[in-house]
CSV table of C-alpha atoms in Angstrom, one decimal:
chain,number,residue,atom,x,y,z
A,233,UNK,CA,74.4,130.8,111.8
A,234,UNK,CA,76.4,128.4,109.8
A,235,UNK,CA,76.7,124.8,111.0
A,236,UNK,CA,80.1,124.0,112.5
A,237,UNK,CA,81.5,120.5,113.1
A,238,UNK,CA,85.0,119.2,114.0
A,239,UNK,CA,87.1,116.6,112.4
A,240,UNK,CA,90.7,116.1,113.2
A,241,UNK,CA,91.8,116.0,109.6
A,242,UNK,CA,90.1,117.4,106.5
A,243,UNK,CA,91.3,116.1,103.1
A,244,UNK,CA,90.4,118.1,100.0
A,245,UNK,CA,90.1,115.9,97.0
A,246,UNK,CA,88.9,112.2,96.5
A,247,UNK,CA,91.3,111.1,93.7
A,248,UNK,CA,93.9,108.5,94.2
A,249,UNK,CA,96.0,110.7,96.5
A,250,UNK,CA,93.2,111.8,98.8
A,251,UNK,CA,91.7,108.3,99.1
A,252,UNK,CA,95.2,107.0,100.0
A,253,UNK,CA,95.8,109.5,102.8
A,254,UNK,CA,92.4,108.7,104.3
A,255,UNK,CA,93.2,105.0,104.1
A,256,UNK,CA,96.6,105.5,105.7
A,257,UNK,CA,95.0,107.6,108.5
A,258,UNK,CA,92.5,104.9,109.0
A,259,UNK,CA,95.4,102.4,109.4
A,260,UNK,CA,96.9,104.4,112.3
A,261,UNK,CA,93.5,105.0,114.0
A,262,UNK,CA,93.1,108.7,113.1
A,263,UNK,CA,89.9,110.4,112.0
A,264,UNK,CA,89.5,112.1,108.6
A,265,UNK,CA,86.9,113.2,106.2
A,266,UNK,CA,87.5,113.7,102.4
A,267,UNK,CA,85.6,116.6,100.6
A,268,UNK,CA,85.2,116.1,96.9
A,269,UNK,CA,83.8,118.8,94.5
A,270,UNK,CA,82.3,116.0,92.2
A,271,UNK,CA,82.6,112.3,92.4
A,272,UNK,CA,85.4,110.0,93.6
A,273,UNK,CA,87.8,109.8,90.8
A,274,UNK,CA,86.1,112.8,89.2
A,275,UNK,CA,89.0,113.7,86.8
A,276,UNK,CA,89.5,110.1,85.6
A,277,UNK,CA,85.9,109.6,85.0
A,278,UNK,CA,84.7,112.8,83.6
A,279,UNK,CA,87.5,115.2,82.7
A,280,UNK,CA,89.5,113.3,80.0
A,281,UNK,CA,88.8,112.0,76.5
A,282,UNK,CA,87.0,108.8,76.1
A,283,UNK,CA,89.7,106.6,74.7
A,284,UNK,CA,92.5,107.7,77.2
A,285,UNK,CA,94.3,104.7,78.7
A,286,UNK,CA,96.5,105.1,81.9
A,287,UNK,CA,99.9,105.1,80.3
A,288,UNK,CA,101.8,103.6,83.3
A,289,UNK,CA,99.9,100.4,82.9
A,290,UNK,CA,98.3,97.9,85.4
A,291,UNK,CA,101.3,97.5,87.6
A,292,UNK,CA,101.1,101.2,88.7
A,293,UNK,CA,97.6,100.8,90.0
A,294,UNK,CA,98.0,100.4,93.7
A,295,UNK,CA,96.6,102.0,96.8
A,296,UNK,CA,97.6,101.3,100.4
A,297,UNK,CA,96.8,97.7,101.1
A,298,UNK,CA,95.5,97.1,97.6
A,299,UNK,CA,97.0,96.2,94.2
A,300,UNK,CA,95.2,95.8,91.0
A,301,UNK,CA,95.3,92.2,89.7
A,302,UNK,CA,95.0,91.2,86.0
A,303,UNK,CA,95.7,88.3,83.8
A,304,UNK,CA,97.5,90.7,81.4
A,305,UNK,CA,100.4,92.5,83.3
A,306,UNK,CA,100.8,94.8,80.3
A,307,UNK,CA,97.2,95.9,80.1
A,308,UNK,CA,96.1,99.5,80.6
A,309,UNK,CA,92.9,100.8,82.3
A,310,UNK,CA,90.7,103.5,80.8
A,311,UNK,CA,90.0,106.6,82.9
A,312,UNK,CA,86.5,105.5,83.9
A,313,UNK,CA,87.7,102.1,84.7
A,314,UNK,CA,90.4,103.5,87.0
A,315,UNK,CA,87.8,105.7,88.7
A,316,UNK,CA,85.5,102.6,89.2
A,317,UNK,CA,88.4,100.8,91.0
A,318,UNK,CA,89.0,103.7,93.1
A,319,UNK,CA,85.3,103.9,94.1
A,320,UNK,CA,85.4,100.2,95.0
A,321,UNK,CA,88.5,100.7,97.1
A,322,UNK,CA,86.9,103.7,99.0
A,323,UNK,CA,83.8,101.5,99.6
A,324,UNK,CA,85.8,98.6,100.8
A,325,UNK,CA,87.9,100.7,103.2
A,326,UNK,CA,84.7,102.4,104.2
A,327,UNK,CA,86.3,105.8,103.8
A,328,UNK,CA,84.4,108.8,105.0
A,329,UNK,CA,84.0,110.7,101.7
A,330,UNK,CA,81.5,113.6,100.9
A,331,UNK,CA,81.0,113.8,97.2
A,332,UNK,CA,79.6,117.0,95.4
A,333,UNK,CA,80.9,119.1,98.3
A,334,UNK,CA,83.1,121.8,96.8
A,335,UNK,CA,85.4,123.8,99.1
A,336,UNK,CA,84.9,127.5,99.0
A,337,UNK,CA,87.7,128.7,101.2
A,338,UNK,CA,90.1,127.5,103.9
A,339,UNK,CA,90.9,129.8,106.7
A,340,UNK,CA,93.6,129.8,109.4
A,341,UNK,CA,92.2,131.4,112.7
A,342,UNK,CA,94.5,134.0,114.2
A,343,UNK,CA,96.6,133.4,117.2
A,344,UNK,CA,96.5,129.7,117.2
A,345,UNK,CA,98.5,128.1,120.1
A,346,UNK,CA,100.5,124.9,119.6
A,347,UNK,CA,98.1,122.6,121.4
A,348,UNK,CA,94.9,124.0,119.9
A,349,UNK,CA,92.6,121.6,118.2
A,350,UNK,CA,91.4,124.1,115.5
A,351,UNK,CA,94.1,125.3,113.2
A,352,UNK,CA,91.9,125.4,110.0
A,353,UNK,CA,88.3,126.3,109.1
A,354,UNK,CA,87.1,124.8,105.8
A,355,UNK,CA,84.1,126.6,104.3
A,356,UNK,CA,81.9,124.8,101.9
A,357,UNK,CA,80.5,126.4,98.7
A,358,UNK,CA,77.1,125.2,99.9
A,359,UNK,CA,77.4,126.7,103.4
A,360,UNK,CA,78.8,125.0,106.5
A,361,UNK,CA,82.2,124.9,108.2
A,362,UNK,CA,84.5,122.0,109.3
A,363,UNK,CA,87.1,122.9,111.9
A,364,UNK,CA,90.2,120.7,112.0
A,365,UNK,CA,93.7,120.4,113.4
A,366,UNK,CA,95.1,119.2,110.1
A,367,UNK,CA,94.4,119.9,106.4
A,368,UNK,CA,95.6,117.8,103.5
A,369,UNK,CA,95.3,119.4,100.0
A,370,UNK,CA,95.1,116.4,97.6
A,371,UNK,CA,94.0,118.4,94.5
A,372,UNK,CA,97.3,117.7,92.6
A,373,UNK,CA,98.7,119.7,89.8
A,374,UNK,CA,96.1,119.0,87.0
A,375,UNK,CA,93.4,121.2,88.4
A,376,UNK,CA,93.5,124.1,86.0
A,377,UNK,CA,93.5,123.9,82.2
A,378,UNK,CA,96.0,126.2,80.6
A,379,UNK,CA,95.1,128.0,77.5
A,380,UNK,CA,97.5,130.6,76.0
A,381,UNK,CA,96.5,134.2,75.6
A,382,UNK,CA,96.7,133.9,71.8
A,383,UNK,CA,93.4,132.0,71.9
A,384,UNK,CA,91.5,135.2,72.6
A,385,UNK,CA,92.8,136.7,69.3
A,386,UNK,CA,91.2,134.0,67.1
A,387,UNK,CA,87.8,134.7,65.3
A,388,UNK,CA,84.9,133.7,67.5
A,389,UNK,CA,83.6,131.5,64.8
A,390,UNK,CA,86.5,129.0,65.4
A,391,UNK,CA,85.4,126.3,67.8
A,392,UNK,CA,88.0,126.2,70.5
A,393,UNK,CA,88.4,123.8,73.5
A,394,UNK,CA,91.1,122.6,76.0
A,395,UNK,CA,92.0,118.9,75.9
A,396,UNK,CA,90.1,118.5,79.2
A,397,UNK,CA,86.8,119.0,77.4
A,398,UNK,CA,87.6,116.9,74.3
A,399,UNK,CA,85.8,113.6,74.3
A,400,UNK,CA,85.9,112.0,70.8
A,401,UNK,CA,86.1,112.8,67.1
A,402,UNK,CA,82.2,112.7,66.7
A,403,UNK,CA,81.7,115.4,69.3
A,404,UNK,CA,83.5,118.0,67.1
A,405,UNK,CA,82.1,120.1,64.3
A,406,UNK,CA,82.7,119.0,60.7
A,407,UNK,CA,85.9,120.3,59.2
A,408,UNK,CA,89.7,120.0,59.8
A,409,UNK,CA,91.1,120.2,63.3
A,410,UNK,CA,94.1,121.9,64.7
A,411,UNK,CA,95.7,120.3,67.7
A,412,UNK,CA,98.1,122.7,69.5
A,413,UNK,CA,100.7,120.9,71.7
A,414,UNK,CA,102.8,117.8,71.1
A,415,UNK,CA,102.8,116.2,74.4
A,416,UNK,CA,101.0,112.9,75.2
A,417,UNK,CA,97.6,114.5,75.0
A,418,UNK,CA,98.3,116.4,71.8
A,419,UNK,CA,99.7,113.4,70.0
A,420,UNK,CA,97.2,110.9,71.2
A,421,UNK,CA,94.2,113.0,70.2
A,422,UNK,CA,95.8,113.9,66.8
A,423,UNK,CA,96.4,110.2,66.3
A,424,UNK,CA,92.7,109.4,67.2
A,425,UNK,CA,91.4,112.2,65.0
A,426,UNK,CA,93.6,110.9,62.0
A,427,UNK,CA,92.3,107.3,62.5
A,428,UNK,CA,88.9,108.7,62.4
A,429,UNK,CA,89.5,110.1,59.0
A,430,UNK,CA,89.6,113.8,60.1
A,431,UNK,CA,92.0,116.2,58.5
A,432,UNK,CA,94.5,117.0,61.2
A,433,UNK,CA,97.1,119.8,61.7
A,434,UNK,CA,99.4,119.5,64.7
A,435,UNK,CA,101.2,122.6,66.1
A,436,UNK,CA,104.4,121.1,67.5
A,437,UNK,CA,106.3,122.1,70.7
A,438,UNK,CA,109.1,120.7,73.0
A,439,UNK,CA,108.5,117.2,74.1
A,440,UNK,CA,110.4,113.9,74.4
A,441,UNK,CA,109.7,110.6,72.6
A,442,UNK,CA,110.6,107.2,73.8
A,443,UNK,CA,110.0,103.9,72.1
A,444,UNK,CA,107.0,101.9,73.3
A,445,UNK,CA,108.9,98.5,72.9
A,446,UNK,CA,112.5,97.8,72.3
A,447,UNK,CA,114.5,94.4,72.0
A,448,UNK,CA,111.6,92.3,73.2
A,449,UNK,CA,110.6,94.3,76.2
A,450,UNK,CA,108.2,97.3,76.9
A,451,UNK,CA,109.8,100.6,77.9
A,452,UNK,CA,108.4,100.3,81.3
A,453,UNK,CA,110.3,97.2,81.9
A,454,UNK,CA,113.5,98.7,80.8
A,455,UNK,CA,112.8,101.6,83.1
A,456,UNK,CA,112.6,99.1,85.9
A,457,UNK,CA,115.6,97.2,85.0
A,458,UNK,CA,117.9,100.1,84.8
A,459,UNK,CA,116.4,102.5,87.2
A,460,UNK,CA,115.2,105.0,84.6
A,461,UNK,CA,112.0,105.9,86.3
A,462,UNK,CA,113.4,109.2,87.7
A,463,UNK,CA,114.5,110.3,84.2
A,464,UNK,CA,111.1,109.4,82.9
A,465,UNK,CA,109.2,111.6,85.3
A,466,UNK,CA,111.6,114.6,85.2
A,467,UNK,CA,111.7,117.3,82.6
A,468,UNK,CA,112.2,121.0,82.1
A,469,UNK,CA,108.8,122.7,83.0
A,470,UNK,CA,109.7,126.1,81.6
A,471,UNK,CA,108.3,127.7,84.8
A,472,UNK,CA,106.6,126.9,88.0
A,473,UNK,CA,103.1,127.2,86.5
A,474,UNK,CA,103.7,124.5,84.0
A,475,UNK,CA,103.9,120.8,84.8
A,476,UNK,CA,106.7,118.8,83.1
A,477,UNK,CA,105.5,116.5,80.4
A,478,UNK,CA,106.2,112.7,80.3
A,479,UNK,CA,107.8,111.3,77.2
A,480,UNK,CA,105.3,110.3,74.5
A,481,UNK,CA,105.6,106.4,74.0
A,482,UNK,CA,102.6,104.8,72.3
A,483,UNK,CA,99.3,105.1,70.5
A,484,UNK,CA,96.0,104.7,72.5
A,485,UNK,CA,96.0,101.0,71.7
A,486,UNK,CA,99.3,100.6,73.2
A,487,UNK,CA,100.6,98.4,70.4
A,488,UNK,CA,103.0,100.7,68.5
A,489,UNK,CA,105.1,103.8,68.8
A,490,UNK,CA,103.7,107.3,68.6
A,491,UNK,CA,105.8,110.2,67.6
A,492,UNK,CA,105.8,113.1,65.2
A,493,UNK,CA,107.2,110.7,62.5
A,494,UNK,CA,104.4,108.1,62.9
A,495,UNK,CA,101.8,111.1,62.9
A,496,UNK,CA,103.2,112.6,59.7
A,497,UNK,CA,103.2,109.2,58.0
A,498,UNK,CA,99.4,109.0,58.7
A,499,UNK,CA,98.8,112.3,57.0
A,500,UNK,CA,98.9,114.6,60.0
A,501,UNK,CA,100.3,118.0,58.9
A,502,UNK,CA,102.9,119.3,61.3
A,503,UNK,CA,103.1,123.0,61.7
A,504,UNK,CA,105.4,125.2,63.9
A,505,UNK,CA,104.8,126.2,67.5
A,506,UNK,CA,101.9,128.7,67.9
A,507,UNK,CA,103.2,132.2,68.6
A,508,UNK,CA,100.3,134.5,68.0
A,509,UNK,CA,96.9,134.9,66.2
A,510,UNK,CA,95.2,137.3,63.9
A,511,UNK,CA,91.5,136.7,63.3
A,512,UNK,CA,91.6,133.3,61.4
A,513,UNK,CA,95.3,133.2,61.0
A,514,UNK,CA,97.9,131.6,63.4
A,515,UNK,CA,101.4,133.0,63.6
A,516,UNK,CA,103.9,130.2,63.8
A,517,UNK,CA,107.6,129.5,64.6
A,518,UNK,CA,109.2,128.0,61.6
A,519,UNK,CA,110.5,125.0,63.7
A,520,UNK,CA,109.0,121.8,62.6
A,521,UNK,CA,112.2,120.2,61.5
A,522,UNK,CA,114.1,121.4,64.6
A,523,UNK,CA,111.5,120.1,67.0
A,524,UNK,CA,111.4,116.7,65.4
A,525,UNK,CA,115.1,116.5,65.6
A,526,UNK,CA,115.1,117.4,69.2
A,527,UNK,CA,112.6,114.7,69.8
A,528,UNK,CA,114.6,112.2,67.8
A,529,UNK,CA,117.6,112.9,70.0
A,530,UNK,CA,115.8,112.1,73.1
A,531,UNK,CA,114.6,108.8,71.3
A,532,UNK,CA,118.0,107.8,70.3
A,533,UNK,CA,119.5,108.6,73.8
A,534,UNK,CA,117.0,106.3,75.6
A,535,UNK,CA,117.8,103.5,73.1
A,536,UNK,CA,121.5,104.0,73.7
A,537,UNK,CA,121.0,103.9,77.4
A,538,UNK,CA,119.1,100.6,77.2
A,539,UNK,CA,121.7,99.1,74.8
A,540,UNK,CA,124.5,100.1,77.2
A,541,UNK,CA,122.6,98.7,80.2
A,542,UNK,CA,122.0,95.3,78.4
A,543,UNK,CA,125.7,95.1,77.5
A,544,UNK,CA,126.8,96.1,81.1
A,545,UNK,CA,124.5,93.5,82.8
A,546,UNK,CA,125.1,90.8,80.2
A,547,UNK,CA,121.3,90.4,79.7
A,548,UNK,CA,120.3,87.8,77.0
A,549,UNK,CA,117.9,89.6,74.8
A,550,UNK,CA,117.2,89.6,71.0
A,551,UNK,CA,119.0,92.1,68.8
A,552,UNK,CA,116.8,94.7,67.0
A,553,UNK,CA,118.4,96.0,63.8
A,554,UNK,CA,117.9,98.5,62.7
A,555,UNK,CA,117.0,100.2,66.0
A,556,UNK,CA,113.7,102.0,65.9
A,557,UNK,CA,113.8,105.7,65.2
A,558,UNK,CA,111.6,108.8,64.8
A,559,UNK,CA,111.4,108.8,61.0
A,560,UNK,CA,111.6,112.0,59.1
A,561,UNK,CA,110.5,110.8,55.6
A,562,UNK,CA,107.3,113.0,55.8
A,563,UNK,CA,108.8,115.9,57.8
A,564,UNK,CA,109.1,119.4,56.4
A,565,UNK,CA,109.0,122.9,57.8
A,566,UNK,CA,105.6,124.5,57.3
A,567,UNK,CA,106.2,128.2,57.3
A,568,UNK,CA,105.3,131.1,59.6
A,569,UNK,CA,101.6,131.3,59.0
A,570,UNK,CA,98.5,128.9,59.1
A,571,UNK,CA,95.4,130.3,57.5
A,572,UNK,CA,92.6,128.4,59.2
A,573,UNK,CA,89.9,129.3,56.5
A,574,UNK,CA,92.1,128.2,53.7
A,575,UNK,CA,92.6,124.7,55.2
A,576,UNK,CA,88.9,124.4,56.4
A,577,UNK,CA,90.1,124.2,60.0
A,578,UNK,CA,86.9,124.7,62.2
A,579,UNK,CA,88.2,123.5,65.5
A,580,UNK,CA,91.3,124.2,67.7
A,581,UNK,CA,92.1,121.9,70.5
A,582,UNK,CA,94.5,123.3,73.0
A,583,UNK,CA,96.7,120.5,74.4
A,584,UNK,CA,98.7,123.0,76.3
A,585,UNK,CA,98.7,121.4,79.8
A,586,UNK,CA,97.5,122.0,83.2
A,587,UNK,CA,98.6,123.9,86.3
A,588,UNK,CA,97.9,123.7,90.0
A,589,UNK,CA,94.9,125.7,91.5
A,590,UNK,CA,95.2,126.2,95.3
A,591,UNK,CA,93.3,129.4,95.6
A,592,UNK,CA,91.1,128.0,98.2
A,593,UNK,CA,94.0,127.9,100.6
A,594,UNK,CA,94.9,130.9,102.9
A,595,UNK,CA,97.1,133.5,101.2
A,596,UNK,CA,99.9,133.1,103.8
A,597,UNK,CA,100.6,129.5,102.7
A,598,UNK,CA,101.1,130.5,99.0
A,599,UNK,CA,103.7,132.4,97.2
A,600,UNK,CA,103.2,135.6,95.1
A,601,UNK,CA,102.2,133.3,92.0
A,602,UNK,CA,99.6,131.4,94.1
A,603,UNK,CA,101.8,128.4,94.3
A,604,UNK,CA,102.0,126.4,97.6
A,605,UNK,CA,105.0,127.0,99.8
A,606,UNK,CA,106.1,123.6,100.8
A,607,UNK,CA,108.9,121.2,101.8
A,608,UNK,CA,109.6,118.3,99.4
A,609,UNK,CA,106.1,118.6,98.0
A,610,UNK,CA,104.4,117.1,101.2
A,611,UNK,CA,104.7,119.6,104.1
A,612,UNK,CA,103.0,123.0,104.0
A,613,UNK,CA,104.1,126.4,105.4
A,614,UNK,CA,101.9,126.2,108.5
A,615,UNK,CA,101.8,123.4,111.1
A,616,UNK,CA,99.2,120.8,110.2
A,617,UNK,CA,99.2,121.5,106.5
A,618,UNK,CA,100.1,118.7,104.0
A,619,UNK,CA,100.1,118.1,100.3
A,620,UNK,CA,99.5,114.8,98.4
A,621,UNK,CA,100.3,114.7,94.8
A,622,UNK,CA,101.9,118.1,94.6
A,623,UNK,CA,104.6,118.2,91.9
A,624,UNK,CA,108.0,118.9,93.4
A,625,UNK,CA,110.3,120.9,91.1
A,626,UNK,CA,110.6,119.4,87.7
A,627,UNK,CA,109.6,115.9,88.8
A,628,UNK,CA,106.2,114.3,88.5
A,629,UNK,CA,107.1,111.3,90.7
A,630,UNK,CA,105.0,112.4,93.6
A,631,UNK,CA,101.9,112.8,91.2
A,632,UNK,CA,102.1,109.2,90.0
A,633,UNK,CA,99.3,106.8,90.9
A,634,UNK,CA,101.7,104.4,92.7
A,635,UNK,CA,103.1,107.4,94.7
A,636,UNK,CA,99.8,107.7,96.5
A,637,UNK,CA,101.0,104.9,98.8
A,638,UNK,CA,104.2,106.5,100.0
A,639,UNK,CA,102.6,110.0,100.1
A,640,UNK,CA,99.7,108.7,102.2
A,641,UNK,CA,101.9,106.8,104.7
A,642,UNK,CA,104.2,109.8,105.2
A,643,UNK,CA,101.3,112.2,105.8
A,644,UNK,CA,99.5,109.7,108.2
A,645,UNK,CA,102.7,109.2,110.0
A,646,UNK,CA,103.2,112.9,110.6
A,647,UNK,CA,99.6,113.3,111.8
A,648,UNK,CA,100.1,110.3,114.1
A,649,UNK,CA,103.3,111.9,115.5
A,650,UNK,CA,101.5,115.1,116.1
A,651,UNK,CA,98.8,113.3,118.0
A,652,UNK,CA,101.2,111.3,120.3
A,653,UNK,CA,103.3,114.3,121.1
A,654,UNK,CA,100.2,116.5,121.9
A,655,UNK,CA,98.6,113.9,124.1
A,656,UNK,CA,101.7,113.5,126.1
A,657,UNK,CA,101.7,109.7,125.6
A,658,UNK,CA,104.8,107.6,126.0
A,659,UNK,CA,103.6,105.7,123.0
A,660,UNK,CA,106.3,105.3,120.3
A,661,UNK,CA,105.9,107.7,117.4
A,662,UNK,CA,107.2,105.2,114.9
A,663,UNK,CA,104.5,103.7,112.8
A,664,UNK,CA,105.1,100.1,111.6
């Protein structure tokens, strides 16, 4: 017989979102346990490339009751550094976290009454069950790497990987590299490979480019000054299974702009969007120039928005003429085919994004595509089910590191209200 225990709230995932919910529940005196398939901060520590820096900067690194303090307000943490700070936070708060405890399946017992303590049964992959009244899925939207079907049509001799498994240039076989995807991951990896002396091809796709710095201030400062954060985190996803991409703003070092123009100037060969594959040949859209122009428009639009805001508010800031732009000196259409053998391309890195993976949840809380049914990205389809870090529509605001504070407080507040109502107490349901 499997061992069964009871905890009022089970949280799946010990990233920033799961830890934040656990801390907020602790603040209102509610019991919770966090289950993590790997280590605290697993994705930051072990599932991104070595040189990745957290693009939102130091100021976004905050958890409930804790903000990161640094002598350099513009610095950026690496993924492992962020994971280490999250681990320190979890230890400081004495959060109840079980690492290396993958969840196999969550079940909803049939015929649950309103006052029942058991609304969920969480089964471990290693055996054992936790029963709970509440369940928080804090696995976010970056759980499942997405690789297009065309990858299967490439010759097996071509080394292929998703960006999740890329670590550094030295880890790749000799030869040229094709990076597919022009979002933040694709452009940063292509930039790093070019700096390492590798021959690099980049298969472009829809994305936005913003300047890293303009008129004496970094782009995140202008976002704060003019309320542009909502525009920054919102984009056209192209479908419910694909997360929107943030604008590309800077190279890994954080010192200069990164866009298709700067990459082409470094010698990266831009090719069209990947549409198919035949053995060792990729079939491409002939859209390099059109994609660069679309990206350049987004770049010009944000500069015009900043200029208009400066003028409207009367801010005293230096002029910058000419204004930065996505340069097209080295841009040209490539053509409809890329012969990998001809160009000695031995590796393809698919920087084609991630999607959510909520297959461990009961079928009745998911739609026909396996995506969660929810209200505003936080409240699930059955009583007691909550989500932390679930993308809502075309916005990534709820996924941001800093959003973990508001997400955690909201969910903890709802669980506190449920407890007060169920106990029949006259205690106010409003949490300070």
